[in-house]
Amino acid sequence: MKVTHLNCSDISGGAARAAYRIHHALRQQGIDSRMCVANAQAGDWTVMGPQSKWSKALSKLRPLLGALCSKSLSSGNSTFNSLAILPSNRSKNLNASDSGVIHLHWVNDEMMSISDIARLNKPIVWTLHDMWAFSGAEHYPEHQRWQEGYTKENRPDSERGLDVNRWVWQRKRKHWQRPFHIVTPSHWLADCVRKSVLMGDWPLTVIPNAIDTEKWSPVDKALARQLLHLPEDVPLLLFGAIGGVSDFRKGFDLLQASLLHLQGLMPDLELLVLGQLAPKHPQGFGFPMHYTGHLHDDVSLRLFYSAADAIVVPSRQDNLPNAGVESLACGTPVIAFDTCGLPDIVRHKHSGYLARAFDIEDLAWGIQWVMQDEKRNDELSQNARTDAVARFSYSIVADQYSRLYQSLVSSV
């Protein structure tokens, strides 16, 4: 069986990394998987990207043109928006290929238009990495229009000008007459799909993102700290969202408020901020801060996960964040709010702690509970690693996708 994955990039961004891992998990299981991207960075022969200078230039121009068009939307929603209006020949090429299944991932930044996707005539699997597929132009809508249908009457007062979200949603409803098989990495996103007007009755399967648990494994904590020049005798709490300090959805402000409750209770605590440069005017958190800057290699990420006693993922809204799965694989307990896709990662008081949603005092208590008892922390660490291997390893995830592909091909 031949499968072609489509994603805007191969390794740049969370969705890209998730898609790339699924692709290689399948290859390890003997499936003829390949990946088609608009921005190839990995130097991987199994990934097909633009070849000519013209096609490379066009791939860089398309997201700029899309962003220019989307400026017609004036909205209080600060999250990313995609119109998916620029035509391409991708559907024509894919239909003419020998692929038995087309597997869509994050195909935004004008990689494919809404009508391009509709023209695909092969079995389609679409793994959702956010809410865009069943919303308007928004990737994380701040309203319920995706559940009600986008009408003139339910447009948020904060939006002005052309109702681009309604226009994009109507185009999806018009063109996507044939249901695709939707995959969500988390049960939360699956519930969202079921509640949506656009895809509520489409076939749906929950399959988690994959991680290579042989490559992502614990490094001795003392050695990791020594290599990273981090203090060896203090509890280190990791905050692991790329650019998370400035992203409202990632909840850094909730973590900041939670840390106030720990002052005096964990006086030797230090915070490690992964994927963020030190700001020009650092805010006071009451604890020493270590900023890693932007990291792009898995070896460094693995070392930082292993160096920490725990990672906190204080997101208000997240699907199945890579940082949480990577942490489990490295044996690092995860502390998070009991919301969205985070319960799909953390087993409460087994591999970490799930605080009541957005309760900063309970989050503070969870940090204490996970980190202050060394024996408990060691047990949580062992459980985290065991969970990662049992639930997210390449063979486990690839087997689920393989069975899904077989069912789709056999039904054609």
PDB file of C-alpha atoms in Angstrom, residues 77-80 139-142 240-255 313-319 321 337 339-340 358:
ATOM      1  CA  ASN A  77      -9.390  36.599  17.625  1.00  0.00           C
ATOM      2  CA  SER A  78      -5.605  36.748  17.708  1.00  0.00           C
ATOM      3  CA  THR A  79      -5.065  33.176  16.528  1.00  0.00           C
ATOM      4  CA  PHE A  80      -3.928  32.235  13.043  1.00  0.00           C
ATOM      5  CA  HIS A 139      -7.669  27.697  13.609  1.00  0.00           C
ATOM      6  CA  TYR A 140      -8.901  28.116  17.193  1.00  0.00           C
ATOM      7  CA  PRO A 141     -12.240  29.973  17.165  1.00  0.00           C
ATOM      8  CA  GLU A 142     -13.204  31.953  20.245  1.00  0.00           C
ATOM      9  CA  GLY A 240       7.789  23.709  27.254  1.00  0.00           C
ATOM     10  CA  ALA A 241       5.780  25.701  24.686  1.00  0.00           C
ATOM     11  CA  ILE A 242       7.616  27.210  21.756  1.00  0.00           C
ATOM     12  CA  GLY A 243       6.961  30.940  22.024  1.00  0.00           C
ATOM     13  CA  GLY A 244       4.584  30.181  24.877  1.00  0.00           C
ATOM     14  CA  VAL A 245       5.353  33.264  26.949  1.00  0.00           C
ATOM     15  CA  SER A 246       3.532  35.467  24.416  1.00  0.00           C
ATOM     16  CA  ASP A 247       0.799  32.977  23.361  1.00  0.00           C
ATOM     17  CA  PHE A 248      -2.392  33.459  25.402  1.00  0.00           C
ATOM     18  CA  ARG A 249      -3.608  29.920  24.670  1.00  0.00           C
ATOM     19  CA  LYS A 250      -0.447  28.462  26.214  1.00  0.00           C
ATOM     20  CA  GLY A 251      -1.305  29.930  29.627  1.00  0.00           C
ATOM     21  CA  PHE A 252       2.023  31.329  30.747  1.00  0.00           C
ATOM     22  CA  ASP A 253       0.138  33.966  32.719  1.00  0.00           C
ATOM     23  CA  LEU A 254      -1.664  31.186  34.613  1.00  0.00           C
ATOM     24  CA  LEU A 255       1.672  29.607  35.442  1.00  0.00           C
ATOM     25  CA  VAL A 313       1.856  22.578  30.397  1.00  0.00           C
ATOM     26  CA  PRO A 314      -0.571  25.280  31.623  1.00  0.00           C
ATOM     27  CA  SER A 315      -2.469  25.587  28.333  1.00  0.00           C
ATOM     28  CA  ARG A 316      -5.976  26.954  28.170  1.00  0.00           C
ATOM     29  CA  GLN A 317      -6.448  25.203  24.842  1.00  0.00           C
ATOM     30  CA  ASP A 318      -4.318  22.508  23.218  1.00  0.00           C
ATOM     31  CA  ASN A 319      -4.809  19.391  21.148  1.00  0.00           C
ATOM     32  CA  PRO A 321       1.012  19.020  22.474  1.00  0.00           C
ATOM     33  CA  PHE A 337      -4.881  21.519  33.595  1.00  0.00           C
ATOM     34  CA  THR A 339      -8.801  20.413  29.846  1.00  0.00           C
ATOM     35  CA  CYS A 340      -8.851  19.814  26.078  1.00  0.00           C
ATOM     36  CA  PHE A 358      -7.503  27.044  35.238  1.00  0.00           C
TER      37      PHE A 358
END
